[in-house]
Each structure stands twice: as C-alpha cells, then as structure tokens.
Amino acid sequence: HLRLMSDSGRAERLRYEQVLVADIDAGYSAAESKYKIFVSNSNTGSHQGESWRDAYNGGYIRYTIPLDGQDSMFLRVRYWGNEGLSREFDILVDEVVFASESLVGKWNVDAFQEVDYNIPSALFKGKSKINLKFRAKAGNYAGGLFYVWLYALQAQEPDALGSGREDRREMDVLISDGMLRLRLPSEDRDLNNRLRIFGMNGSLMYSGTVQEEVQVFDLRRLPRQQWYVLLCSNEKGSRAQKLLIP
C-alpha cells in the first residue's frame, strides 16, 4: 500500500486549480451567442427546467471559444440519462475528432448525467481560439446538449494562493494493485463530489463520481510507475494532491 505523499519538496507543494474556460447553456440563445454559435439541422427545447439543443443527420452544433494560453483542457457535457431514438455523434476541435459518443442505453436513468472528455493539447496549444463542434452521424442525433463546460487544470505555488486560502484538509487515499480507495473529509460527504485524475502533462486520464463515504476506483488501465494529480471538486471548491501509481 502507498499513501499519498506529504507536502515535502517544492514540486510536491504545487497546488492545482480547476479553472473555467467556457460555460455554455445549450439551447439558450443569449448564452450561446457569446460563443458565436453556428448550427446545421439543429433544434432546441426544454426538459426538466433546462434548455437543450441537438443536431440531426450529419448536422452539427459549433461554438467558437477564446483561449488564453491554456496548457491542458477537458470538456464536460450535461446530457439527459434516458434518451431515445438514435444518438451517435462525434466531438471535434477545429474539424479533428477527439471523442465519439452514443447516448441511447448508456445510463437508462431519468436524471441528468455529466461526462468529461480529455482534449489532446495538440488541438489547442498555442491557439487564441478553437471551434468546438458536436456532429451527428448519418441518421442520428448529436445530443441533446443541456450544458457545456470547458475547464483547464492550472498549477500554482502555495504562496500564490495566499496562506489564508490554502485548504489543508486531507483526503484519505490508499492505492494497491491499481485500485484506489478514497475516503473524503466528513464535511464533504454530503456534497456532489467529482474525482478526476490528470497526467503530469495535464491530460485527463480518469473521471468519476464519488457517491459513497468510502469508494474504490479501478485505475488498472493507467500506466504504472508514474505520478498523477488527483483532483476532487464539489460546491465548496477543489483540492488536489500528487499520486504515484506503483
């Protein structure tokens, strides 16, 4: 067993923050116009009090998102968890597909679901803006999209955050044979906690929801003998620590 390393050494003292790059309320024209929306074969509507947008049969939804030197980014999309019809689509940055999705039968629950997608840095690094596109496959729908977020992971020295803001609560984490056991601080256990694990280059490697007081995550698909950043976030904020998978 290996416990997360303590804060010893400058590199290990780096703090990581999840920084919002873009937030798009899909289907709400005032919010979408900020990101220069352009669509083809697209419809909008509302469900459970939230607006949505989709596209059909090769149609697409495209947003133009300004950047400011981000080194790492991931996309988060809110979907409805019990969609019908045919819903297979691709997600692209500047016409390059980086993810494909199929929603029908994925959850089969009447609740919203949020999915994270890593965006390869080669698709955005050095650019001042990107075009993010959701493109329906032939005979299929793309979406519906209820909300779209773009986040960056940013490292900072503790002093840059100010001693008064530094969160010293610890997550109880053990890892063995690629299985991660996570226990959150008691004050966080009734919140909506999300776990993400990033490579040291900022790539999103794993994403999950923390639903139990003690929860186990299967990380055996991740490369061994490497350091990662474990980030847990909720309504109060986010905390991160470095993690070695032996």
Coordinates of N, CA and C in Angstrom, one line a residue:
H1 N 0.8 -1.2 0.0 CA 0.0 0.0 0.0 C 0.9 1.2 0.0
L2 N 0.4 2.3 -0.7 CA 1.1 3.5 -0.7 C 0.2 4.7 -0.5
R3 N 0.4 5.4 0.6 CA -0.4 6.6 0.9 C 0.1 7.8 0.0
L4 N -0.8 8.7 -0.3 CA -0.4 9.9 -1.0 C 0.8 10.6 -0.3
M5 N 1.7 11.1 -1.0 CA 2.9 11.7 -0.5 C 2.5 13.0 0.3
S6 N 3.3 13.3 1.3 CA 3.1 14.5 2.1 C 3.7 15.7 1.3
D7 N 3.4 16.9 1.8 CA 3.9 18.1 1.2 C 5.3 18.4 1.5
S8 N 6.2 17.6 0.9 CA 7.6 17.8 1.2 C 8.3 18.0 -0.2
G9 N 9.0 19.1 -0.3 CA 9.6 19.4 -1.6 C 8.8 20.3 -2.4
R10 N 9.4 21.2 -3.2 CA 8.7 22.3 -3.9 C 7.7 21.7 -4.9
A11 N 8.1 20.7 -5.7 CA 7.2 20.2 -6.7 C 6.0 19.6 -6.1
E12 N 6.2 18.9 -4.9 CA 5.0 18.3 -4.3 C 4.1 19.3 -3.6
R13 N 4.6 20.5 -3.4 CA 3.8 21.5 -2.8 C 2.9 22.3 -3.8
L14 N 3.1 22.0 -5.0 CA 2.3 22.7 -6.0 C 0.8 22.4 -5.8
R15 N 0.0 23.5 -5.9 CA -1.5 23.3 -5.7 C -2.1 23.4 -7.1
Y16 N -3.2 22.7 -7.3 CA -3.8 22.6 -8.6 C -5.2 23.1 -8.5
E17 N -5.6 24.0 -9.5 CA -7.0 24.5 -9.5 C -7.6 24.2 -10.8
Q18 N -8.9 23.9 -10.8 CA -9.7 23.7 -12.0 C -10.3 25.1 -12.4
V19 N -9.9 25.6 -13.5 CA -10.2 26.9 -14.0 C -11.2 26.8 -15.1
L20 N -12.3 27.6 -15.0 CA -13.3 27.6 -16.0 C -12.9 28.4 -17.2
V21 N -12.9 27.8 -18.4 CA -12.6 28.5 -19.6 C -13.9 29.0 -20.4
A22 N -14.9 28.1 -20.4 CA -16.1 28.5 -21.1 C -17.3 27.7 -20.4
D23 N -18.4 28.4 -20.3 CA -19.7 27.7 -19.8 C -20.8 28.1 -20.8
I24 N -21.5 27.1 -21.3 CA -22.5 27.4 -22.4 C -23.8 26.7 -22.0
D25 N -24.8 27.5 -21.8 CA -26.1 27.0 -21.5 C -26.8 26.7 -22.9
A26 N -26.7 25.4 -23.3 CA -27.1 25.0 -24.6 C -28.6 25.2 -24.8
G27 N -29.0 25.7 -26.0 CA -30.3 26.0 -26.3 C -30.8 27.3 -25.8
Y28 N -30.0 28.0 -25.1 CA -30.4 29.4 -24.6 C -29.6 30.4 -25.4
S29 N -30.3 31.1 -26.3 CA -29.6 31.8 -27.4 C -28.7 32.9 -26.8
A30 N -29.1 33.6 -25.7 CA -28.3 34.6 -25.1 C -27.0 34.1 -24.7
A31 N -27.0 32.9 -24.1 CA -25.7 32.3 -23.6 C -24.9 31.8 -24.8
E32 N -25.5 31.2 -25.8 CA -24.8 30.6 -26.9 C -24.2 31.7 -27.8
S33 N -24.9 32.8 -27.9 CA -24.3 33.9 -28.8 C -23.0 34.4 -28.4
K34 N -22.7 34.3 -27.1 CA -21.4 34.7 -26.6 C -20.3 33.9 -27.3
Y35 N -20.6 32.7 -27.7 CA -19.6 31.8 -28.3 C -19.8 31.6 -29.7
K36 N -20.5 32.6 -30.4 CA -20.6 32.6 -31.8 C -21.2 31.3 -32.4
I37 N -22.3 30.8 -31.8 CA -22.8 29.6 -32.2 C -23.2 29.6 -33.7
F38 N -22.9 28.4 -34.4 CA -23.3 28.2 -35.8 C -23.8 26.7 -35.8
V39 N -25.0 26.5 -36.5 CA -25.6 25.2 -36.4 C -26.1 24.8 -37.8
S40 N -26.3 23.5 -38.0 CA -26.9 22.9 -39.1 C -27.8 21.8 -38.7
N41 N -29.1 21.8 -39.2 CA -30.1 20.8 -38.8 C -30.2 20.7 -37.3
S42 N -30.4 21.8 -36.7 CA -30.4 21.8 -35.2 C -31.8 22.2 -34.7
N43 N -32.2 21.7 -33.5 CA -33.4 22.0 -32.8 C -33.1 22.4 -31.4
T44 N -34.0 23.1 -30.7 CA -33.9 23.4 -29.3 C -35.2 23.1 -28.6
G45 N -35.2 23.0 -27.3 CA -36.3 22.8 -26.5 C -36.0 22.9 -25.0
S46 N -36.9 22.4 -24.2 CA -36.6 22.4 -22.7 C -37.1 21.1 -22.1
H47 N -36.4 20.7 -21.0 CA -36.8 19.4 -20.4 C -36.3 19.5 -18.9
Q48 N -37.2 19.2 -18.0 CA -36.9 19.3 -16.6 C -36.3 20.6 -16.2
G49 N -36.9 21.7 -16.8 CA -36.5 23.0 -16.4 C -35.2 23.5 -17.0
E50 N -34.6 22.7 -17.9 CA -33.3 23.1 -18.6 C -33.5 23.1 -20.1
S51 N -32.9 24.1 -20.7 CA -32.9 24.1 -22.2 C -31.9 23.1 -22.8
W52 N -32.2 22.7 -24.0 CA -31.3 21.8 -24.7 C -31.2 22.2 -26.2
R53 N -30.2 21.6 -26.8 CA -30.0 21.8 -28.3 C -29.5 20.4 -28.8
D54 N -30.0 20.0 -30.0 CA -29.4 18.9 -30.7 C -29.2 19.2 -32.1
A55 N -28.7 18.3 -32.9 CA -28.5 18.4 -34.3 C -28.8 17.0 -34.9
Y56 N -29.2 16.9 -36.2 CA -29.7 15.7 -36.8 C -29.0 15.4 -38.1
N57 N -28.7 14.1 -38.3 CA -28.4 13.5 -39.6 C -27.2 14.3 -40.3
G58 N -26.1 14.3 -39.7 CA -24.9 15.0 -40.2 C -24.9 16.4 -39.9
G59 N -25.9 16.9 -39.2 CA -25.9 18.3 -38.8 C -25.0 18.5 -37.6
Y60 N -24.8 19.7 -37.2 CA -23.8 20.0 -36.1 C -24.2 21.2 -35.3
I61 N -23.5 21.3 -34.2 CA -23.6 22.5 -33.3 C -22.1 22.9 -33.1
R62 N -21.8 24.2 -33.4 CA -20.4 24.6 -33.3 C -20.3 25.9 -32.5
Y63 N -19.4 25.9 -31.5 CA -19.1 27.1 -30.7 C -17.7 27.5 -30.9
T64 N -17.4 28.8 -31.0 CA -16.1 29.3 -31.0 C -15.7 29.8 -29.6
I65 N -14.6 29.3 -29.1 CA -14.2 29.5 -27.7 C -12.9 30.2 -27.7
P66 N -12.8 31.4 -27.1 CA -11.5 32.1 -27.0 C -10.6 31.4 -25.9
L67 N -9.3 31.4 -26.2 CA -8.3 30.8 -25.2 C -7.3 31.8 -24.8
D68 N -6.6 31.5 -23.7 CA -5.6 32.4 -23.2 C -4.4 31.6 -22.7
G69 N -3.8 30.9 -23.6 CA -2.5 30.1 -23.3 C -2.7 28.9 -22.4
Q70 N -3.9 28.3 -22.4 CA -4.1 27.1 -21.6 C -3.2 25.9 -22.1
D71 N -2.6 25.2 -21.1 CA -1.8 24.1 -21.4 C -2.5 22.7 -21.4
S72 N -3.6 22.7 -20.6 CA -4.4 21.4 -20.5 C -5.9 21.8 -20.4
M73 N -6.7 21.0 -21.1 CA -8.1 21.3 -21.0 C -8.9 20.0 -21.1
F74 N -10.1 20.1 -20.5 CA -11.1 19.0 -20.7 C -12.5 19.5 -20.8
L75 N -13.3 18.8 -21.5 CA -14.7 19.2 -21.8 C -15.6 18.4 -20.9
R76 N -16.6 19.1 -20.4 CA -17.7 18.5 -19.7 C -19.0 18.8 -20.3
V77 N -19.9 17.8 -20.5 CA -21.2 18.0 -21.1 C -22.3 17.3 -20.3
R78 N -23.4 18.0 -20.1 CA -24.5 17.5 -19.4 C -25.5 17.0 -20.4
Y79 N -25.9 15.7 -20.2 CA -26.9 15.0 -21.1 C -28.1 14.6 -20.2
W80 N -29.2 14.2 -20.8 CA -30.3 13.5 -20.1 C -30.0 12.0 -20.1
G81 N -30.2 11.3 -19.0 CA -29.8 10.0 -18.8 C -30.7 8.9 -19.4
N82 N -31.7 9.3 -20.1 CA -32.6 8.2 -20.6 C -33.2 8.7 -22.0
E83 N -32.3 8.9 -22.9 CA -32.6 9.3 -24.3 C -33.1 8.2 -25.2
G84 N -34.0 8.5 -26.1 CA -34.5 7.6 -27.1 C -33.9 7.9 -28.5
L85 N -34.5 7.3 -29.5 CA -34.0 7.5 -30.9 C -32.6 7.0 -31.1
S86 N -31.9 7.5 -32.1 CA -30.5 7.1 -32.3 C -29.6 8.3 -32.1
R87 N -28.7 8.2 -31.2 CA -27.9 9.3 -30.8 C -26.4 9.0 -30.7
E88 N -25.8 8.9 -31.9 CA -24.4 8.7 -32.0 C -23.8 9.9 -32.7
F89 N -22.7 10.4 -32.2 CA -22.1 11.7 -32.7 C -20.7 11.8 -32.4
D90 N -20.0 12.6 -33.1 CA -18.6 12.9 -32.9 C -18.4 14.3 -32.2
I91 N -17.3 14.5 -31.5 CA -17.0 15.7 -30.9 C -15.6 16.2 -31.5
L92 N -15.6 17.4 -32.0 CA -14.4 17.8 -32.7 C -13.9 19.1 -32.2
V93 N -12.6 19.3 -32.4 CA -11.9 20.7 -32.2 C -11.3 21.0 -33.6
D94 N -11.7 22.1 -34.1 CA -11.1 22.5 -35.4 C -11.1 21.4 -36.5
E95 N -12.2 20.7 -36.5 CA -12.5 19.6 -37.5 C -11.7 18.3 -37.3
V96 N -11.1 18.2 -36.1 CA -10.4 17.0 -35.8 C -11.3 16.3 -34.7
V97 N -11.7 15.0 -34.9 CA -12.5 14.2 -34.0 C -11.6 13.8 -32.8
F98 N -12.0 14.1 -31.6 CA -11.2 13.7 -30.4 C -12.0 12.8 -29.5
A99 N -13.4 12.7 -29.8 CA -14.2 11.8 -29.0 C -15.5 11.5 -29.8
S100 N -16.0 10.3 -29.5 CA -17.3 9.8 -30.1 C -18.2 9.4 -29.0
E101 N -19.5 9.6 -29.1 CA -20.4 9.3 -28.1 C -21.6 8.6 -28.6
S102 N -22.2 7.8 -27.8 CA -23.5 7.1 -28.1 C -24.3 7.1 -26.8
L103 N -25.5 7.8 -26.8 CA -26.2 8.0 -25.6 C -27.3 7.0 -25.3
V104 N -27.9 6.4 -26.3 CA -29.0 5.5 -26.1 C -28.6 4.3 -25.3
G105 N -29.3 4.0 -24.2 CA -28.9 2.8 -23.4 C -27.7 3.0 -22.5
K106 N -27.1 4.2 -22.5 CA -25.9 4.3 -21.7 C -26.1 4.3 -20.2
W107 N -27.2 5.0 -19.8 CA -27.5 5.0 -18.3 C -28.8 4.5 -18.0
N108 N -29.8 4.7 -18.8 CA -31.2 4.3 -18.5 C -31.7 4.8 -17.2
V109 N -31.5 6.0 -16.9 CA -32.0 6.6 -15.6 C -32.6 8.0 -16.0
D110 N -33.6 8.3 -15.3 CA -34.3 9.6 -15.5 C -33.7 10.7 -14.7
A111 N -32.5 11.1 -15.1 CA -31.7 12.1 -14.3 C -30.6 12.6 -15.3
F112 N -30.2 13.8 -15.0 CA -29.1 14.4 -15.8 C -27.8 13.7 -15.5
Q113 N -26.9 13.5 -16.5 CA -25.6 12.9 -16.4 C -24.6 13.8 -17.0
E114 N -23.4 13.9 -16.4 CA -22.3 14.7 -16.9 C -21.1 13.9 -17.2
V115 N -20.5 14.1 -18.4 CA -19.4 13.3 -18.9 C -18.3 14.2 -19.2
D116 N -17.1 13.8 -18.8 CA -15.8 14.5 -19.1 C -15.1 13.9 -20.2
Y117 N -14.5 14.7 -21.1 CA -13.7 14.3 -22.2 C -12.4 15.0 -22.2
N118 N -11.3 14.3 -22.3 CA -10.0 14.9 -22.4 C -9.8 15.5 -23.8
I119 N -9.2 16.6 -23.9 CA -8.9 17.2 -25.2 C -7.4 17.2 -25.4
P120 N -6.9 16.5 -26.4 CA -5.4 16.5 -26.6 C -4.9 17.9 -26.8
S121 N -3.7 18.2 -26.1 CA -3.2 19.5 -26.1 C -2.8 20.0 -27.5
A122 N -2.5 19.0 -28.4 CA -2.1 19.4 -29.8 C -3.2 20.1 -30.6
L123 N -4.4 19.9 -30.1 CA -5.6 20.5 -30.8 C -5.8 22.0 -30.4
F124 N -5.2 22.4 -29.3 CA -5.5 23.8 -28.9 C -4.2 24.6 -28.5
K125 N -3.1 23.9 -28.2 CA -2.0 24.6 -27.6 C -1.4 25.7 -28.6
G126 N -1.2 26.9 -28.2 CA -0.7 28.0 -29.0 C -1.8 28.7 -29.8
K127 N -3.1 28.3 -29.6 CA -4.1 28.9 -30.4 C -4.8 30.0 -29.5
S128 N -5.4 31.0 -30.2 CA -6.1 32.0 -29.5 C -7.6 31.7 -29.4
K129 N -8.1 30.7 -30.2 CA -9.4 30.3 -30.1 C -9.5 28.9 -30.8
I130 N -10.6 28.2 -30.4 CA -10.9 26.9 -31.1 C -12.4 26.9 -31.5
N131 N -12.7 26.0 -32.4 CA -14.1 25.7 -32.8 C -14.4 24.4 -32.3
L132 N -15.3 24.3 -31.3 CA -15.8 23.1 -30.7 C -17.1 22.7 -31.4
K133 N -17.1 21.4 -31.9 CA -18.3 21.0 -32.7 C -18.8 19.7 -32.2
F134 N -20.1 19.5 -32.2 CA -20.8 18.3 -32.0 C -21.5 17.9 -33.3
R135 N -21.1 16.8 -33.9 CA -21.6 16.5 -35.3 C -22.3 15.1 -35.3
A136 N -23.6 15.1 -35.6 CA -24.4 13.9 -35.7 C -23.9 13.0 -36.8
K137 N -23.9 11.7 -36.5 CA -23.7 10.7 -37.6 C -24.9 10.6 -38.4
A138 N -24.8 10.0 -39.6 CA -25.9 9.8 -40.5 C -27.1 9.1 -39.8
G139 N -28.3 9.7 -39.9 CA -29.5 9.1 -39.3 C -29.5 9.2 -37.8
N140 N -28.6 9.9 -37.2 CA -28.6 10.1 -35.7 C -28.7 11.5 -35.3
Y141 N -28.9 11.7 -34.0 CA -28.9 13.0 -33.4 C -27.5 13.2 -32.6
A142 N -27.1 14.4 -32.6 CA -26.0 14.8 -31.7 C -26.6 15.5 -30.5
G143 N -26.4 14.9 -29.3 CA -27.1 15.5 -28.1 C -28.3 14.7 -27.8
G144 N -29.3 15.3 -27.1 CA -29.3 16.7 -26.7 C -28.2 17.2 -25.7
L145 N -27.7 18.3 -26.0 CA -26.8 19.0 -25.1 C -27.6 19.9 -24.1
F146 N -27.4 19.8 -22.8 CA -28.0 20.7 -21.9 C -27.1 21.7 -21.4
Y147 N -25.8 21.4 -21.2 CA -24.9 22.4 -20.7 C -23.5 21.9 -21.2
V148 N -22.6 22.8 -21.5 CA -21.3 22.5 -22.0 C -20.3 23.4 -21.2
W149 N -19.3 22.8 -20.6 CA -18.2 23.5 -19.9 C -16.9 23.1 -20.5
L150 N -16.0 24.0 -20.5 CA -14.6 23.8 -20.8 C -13.7 24.2 -19.6
Y151 N -12.9 23.3 -19.2 CA -12.0 23.6 -18.0 C -10.6 23.4 -18.3
A152 N -9.7 24.1 -17.6 CA -8.3 23.9 -17.7 C -7.8 23.6 -16.3
L153 N -6.7 22.8 -16.2 CA -6.1 22.5 -14.9 C -4.8 23.4 -14.8
Q154 N -4.7 24.1 -13.7 CA -3.7 25.1 -13.6 C -2.9 24.9 -12.3
A155 N -1.6 24.8 -12.4 CA -0.8 24.6 -11.2 C -0.3 25.9 -10.6
Q156 N -0.3 26.1 -9.3 CA 0.2 27.3 -8.7 C 1.0 26.9 -7.4
E157 N 2.0 27.8 -7.1 CA 2.7 27.7 -5.9 C 1.8 28.0 -4.7
P158 N 1.9 27.4 -3.6 CA 1.0 27.7 -2.4 C 1.0 29.2 -2.1
D159 N 2.2 29.9 -2.2 CA 2.3 31.3 -1.8 C 1.4 32.1 -2.8
A160 N 1.3 31.7 -4.0 CA 0.5 32.4 -5.0 C -1.0 32.4 -4.6
L161 N -1.4 31.4 -3.8 CA -2.8 31.4 -3.4 C -3.1 32.1 -2.2
G162 N -2.0 32.4 -1.4 CA -2.2 33.1 -0.1 C -2.5 32.1 1.0
S163 N -1.8 32.2 2.1 CA -1.9 31.2 3.2 C -3.3 31.1 3.7
G164 N -4.1 32.2 3.7 CA -5.4 32.1 4.2 C -6.4 31.3 3.4
R165 N -6.0 31.1 2.1 CA -6.9 30.4 1.2 C -6.6 28.9 1.1
E166 N -5.4 28.5 1.5 CA -5.0 27.1 1.3 C -5.8 26.2 2.1
D167 N -6.3 25.1 1.5 CA -7.2 24.1 2.1 C -6.3 23.0 2.6
R168 N -6.2 22.8 3.9 CA -5.3 21.8 4.5 C -6.0 20.5 4.8
R169 N -7.3 20.4 4.5 CA -8.0 19.1 4.7 C -7.4 18.0 3.9
E170 N -7.3 16.9 4.4 CA -6.7 15.8 3.6 C -7.7 14.7 3.2
M171 N -7.5 14.2 2.0 CA -8.3 13.0 1.6 C -7.6 11.8 2.1
D172 N -8.3 10.8 2.6 CA -7.7 9.6 3.0 C -7.7 8.7 1.7
V173 N -6.5 8.4 1.2 CA -6.4 7.7 -0.1 C -5.3 6.6 0.1
L174 N -5.7 5.4 -0.3 CA -4.8 4.3 -0.4 C -4.9 3.7 -1.8
I175 N -3.7 3.2 -2.3 CA -3.7 2.5 -3.6 C -3.0 1.2 -3.5
S176 N -3.5 0.2 -4.1 CA -2.9 -1.1 -4.2 C -3.3 -1.9 -5.4
D177 N -2.4 -2.4 -6.1 CA -2.6 -3.2 -7.4 C -3.5 -2.4 -8.3
G178 N -3.3 -1.1 -8.4 CA -4.1 -0.3 -9.4 C -5.5 0.1 -8.9
M179 N -5.9 -0.3 -7.7 CA -7.2 0.0 -7.1 C -7.0 1.2 -6.1
L180 N -7.8 2.2 -6.3 CA -7.7 3.4 -5.5 C -8.9 3.4 -4.5
R181 N -8.6 3.5 -3.2 CA -9.6 3.7 -2.2 C -9.6 5.1 -1.7
L182 N -10.8 5.8 -1.7 CA -10.9 7.2 -1.4 C -11.9 7.4 -0.3
R183 N -11.5 8.0 0.8 CA -12.4 8.5 1.9 C -12.3 10.0 2.0
L184 N -13.4 10.7 1.8 CA -13.4 12.1 1.9 C -13.5 12.6 3.3
P185 N -13.1 13.9 3.6 CA -13.3 14.5 4.9 C -14.8 14.5 5.2
S186 N -15.2 14.4 6.4 CA -16.6 14.2 6.8 C -17.4 15.4 6.3
E187 N -16.9 16.6 6.3 CA -17.7 17.7 5.9 C -18.0 17.8 4.4
D188 N -17.4 16.9 3.6 CA -17.6 16.9 2.2 C -18.5 15.7 1.8
R189 N -18.9 14.9 2.7 CA -19.5 13.6 2.2 C -21.0 13.8 1.7
D190 N -21.6 14.9 2.1 CA -23.0 15.1 1.6 C -23.0 16.0 0.4
L191 N -21.9 16.3 -0.2 CA -21.8 17.2 -1.4 C -21.7 16.4 -2.6
N192 N -21.8 17.1 -3.8 CA -21.7 16.4 -5.1 C -20.2 16.4 -5.5
N193 N -19.5 15.3 -5.1 CA -18.1 15.2 -5.3 C -17.7 14.5 -6.6
R194 N -16.8 15.1 -7.3 CA -16.3 14.5 -8.6 C -14.8 14.3 -8.5
L195 N -14.4 13.1 -8.9 CA -13.0 12.8 -8.9 C -12.4 12.8 -10.3
R196 N -11.3 13.5 -10.5 CA -10.6 13.4 -11.8 C -9.1 13.2 -11.5
I197 N -8.5 12.5 -12.4 CA -7.1 12.2 -12.3 C -6.4 12.6 -13.6
F198 N -5.4 13.5 -13.5 CA -4.7 14.0 -14.6 C -3.2 13.5 -14.6
G199 N -2.7 13.3 -15.9 CA -1.3 13.1 -16.0 C -0.5 14.4 -15.7
M200 N 0.8 14.3 -15.5 CA 1.5 15.4 -15.2 C 1.6 16.4 -16.3
N201 N 1.3 16.0 -17.5 CA 1.2 16.9 -18.7 C -0.2 17.6 -18.8
G202 N -1.1 17.3 -17.8 CA -2.4 18.0 -17.8 C -3.5 17.2 -18.5
S203 N -3.2 16.0 -19.1 CA -4.2 15.2 -19.8 C -5.1 14.6 -18.8
L204 N -6.4 14.6 -19.0 CA -7.4 14.0 -18.2 C -7.3 12.5 -18.4
M205 N -7.0 11.7 -17.4 CA -6.8 10.3 -17.5 C -8.0 9.5 -17.0
Y206 N -8.7 10.0 -16.0 CA -9.8 9.3 -15.4 C -10.8 10.3 -14.8
S207 N -12.1 10.0 -14.9 CA -13.1 10.8 -14.3 C -14.2 9.9 -13.7
G208 N -14.7 10.3 -12.5 CA -15.7 9.5 -11.8 C -16.4 10.4 -10.8
T209 N -17.5 9.8 -10.3 CA -18.3 10.5 -9.2 C -18.2 9.8 -7.9
V210 N -18.0 10.5 -6.9 CA -17.8 9.9 -5.5 C -19.2 9.9 -4.9
Q211 N -19.8 8.7 -4.7 CA -21.1 8.6 -4.2 C -21.2 7.9 -2.9
E212 N -20.1 7.4 -2.4 CA -20.1 6.7 -1.1 C -19.2 7.3 -0.1
E213 N -19.3 7.0 1.2 CA -18.4 7.5 2.2 C -17.0 7.0 1.9
V214 N -16.9 5.7 1.5 CA -15.6 5.1 1.1 C -15.9 4.5 -0.2
Q215 N -15.1 4.8 -1.2 CA -15.3 4.3 -2.6 C -14.0 3.9 -3.2
V216 N -14.1 2.8 -4.0 CA -13.0 2.2 -4.7 C -13.1 2.5 -6.2
F217 N -12.0 3.0 -6.8 CA -11.9 3.2 -8.2 C -10.9 2.3 -8.9
D218 N -11.2 1.8 -10.0 CA -10.3 0.9 -10.7 C -9.4 1.7 -11.7
L219 N -8.2 1.8 -11.3 CA -7.2 2.6 -12.1 C -6.2 1.7 -12.9
R220 N -6.5 0.4 -13.0 CA -5.6 -0.5 -13.6 C -5.2 -0.2 -15.0
R221 N -6.1 0.5 -15.7 CA -5.8 0.8 -17.1 C -4.7 2.0 -17.2
L222 N -4.4 2.7 -16.1 CA -3.5 3.7 -16.2 C -2.1 3.2 -16.1
P223 N -1.1 3.8 -16.8 CA 0.3 3.4 -16.8 C 0.8 3.4 -15.4
R224 N 1.6 2.4 -15.0 CA 2.2 2.3 -13.7 C 3.5 3.1 -13.6
Q225 N 4.0 3.2 -12.4 CA 5.3 3.9 -12.1 C 5.3 5.3 -12.6
Q226 N 4.2 6.0 -12.4 CA 4.0 7.4 -12.9 C 3.3 8.2 -11.8
W227 N 3.6 9.5 -11.8 CA 2.9 10.4 -11.0 C 1.7 11.0 -11.7
Y228 N 0.7 11.2 -10.9 CA -0.6 11.8 -11.4 C -1.0 12.9 -10.4
V229 N -2.0 13.7 -10.9 CA -2.6 14.7 -10.0 C -4.1 14.2 -9.8
L230 N -4.4 14.0 -8.5 CA -5.8 13.6 -8.1 C -6.5 14.9 -7.7
L231 N -7.6 15.2 -8.4 CA -8.4 16.4 -8.1 C -9.8 16.0 -7.7
C232 N -10.2 16.5 -6.5 CA -11.6 16.2 -6.1 C -12.3 17.6 -5.9
S233 N -13.4 17.7 -6.5 CA -14.1 19.0 -6.5 C -15.6 18.9 -6.1
N234 N -16.1 19.9 -5.5 CA -17.5 19.9 -5.1 C -18.0 21.4 -5.1
E235 N -19.2 21.7 -4.5 CA -19.7 23.0 -4.4 C -18.8 24.0 -3.7
K236 N -18.0 23.5 -2.7 CA -17.1 24.3 -1.9 C -15.8 24.7 -2.6
G237 N -15.4 23.9 -3.6 CA -14.2 24.2 -4.3 C -13.5 22.9 -4.7
S238 N -12.2 22.9 -4.8 CA -11.5 21.7 -5.2 C -10.2 21.6 -4.5
R239 N -9.7 20.3 -4.3 CA -8.4 20.0 -3.6 C -7.7 19.0 -4.5
A240 N -6.4 19.1 -4.5 CA -5.6 18.2 -5.3 C -4.4 17.8 -4.6
Q241 N -3.9 16.6 -4.9 CA -2.7 16.1 -4.4 C -2.0 15.2 -5.5
K242 N -0.7 15.0 -5.3 CA 0.0 14.2 -6.3 C -0.1 12.7 -5.8
L243 N -0.2 11.8 -6.8 CA -0.4 10.4 -6.5 C 0.5 9.6 -7.4
L244 N 1.3 8.7 -6.8 CA 2.1 7.7 -7.5 C 1.4 6.4 -7.6
I245 N 1.2 5.9 -8.8 CA 0.7 4.5 -9.0 C 1.9 3.6 -9.2
P246 N 2.2 2.8 -8.2 CA 3.4 1.9 -8.2 C 3.2 0.7 -9.1

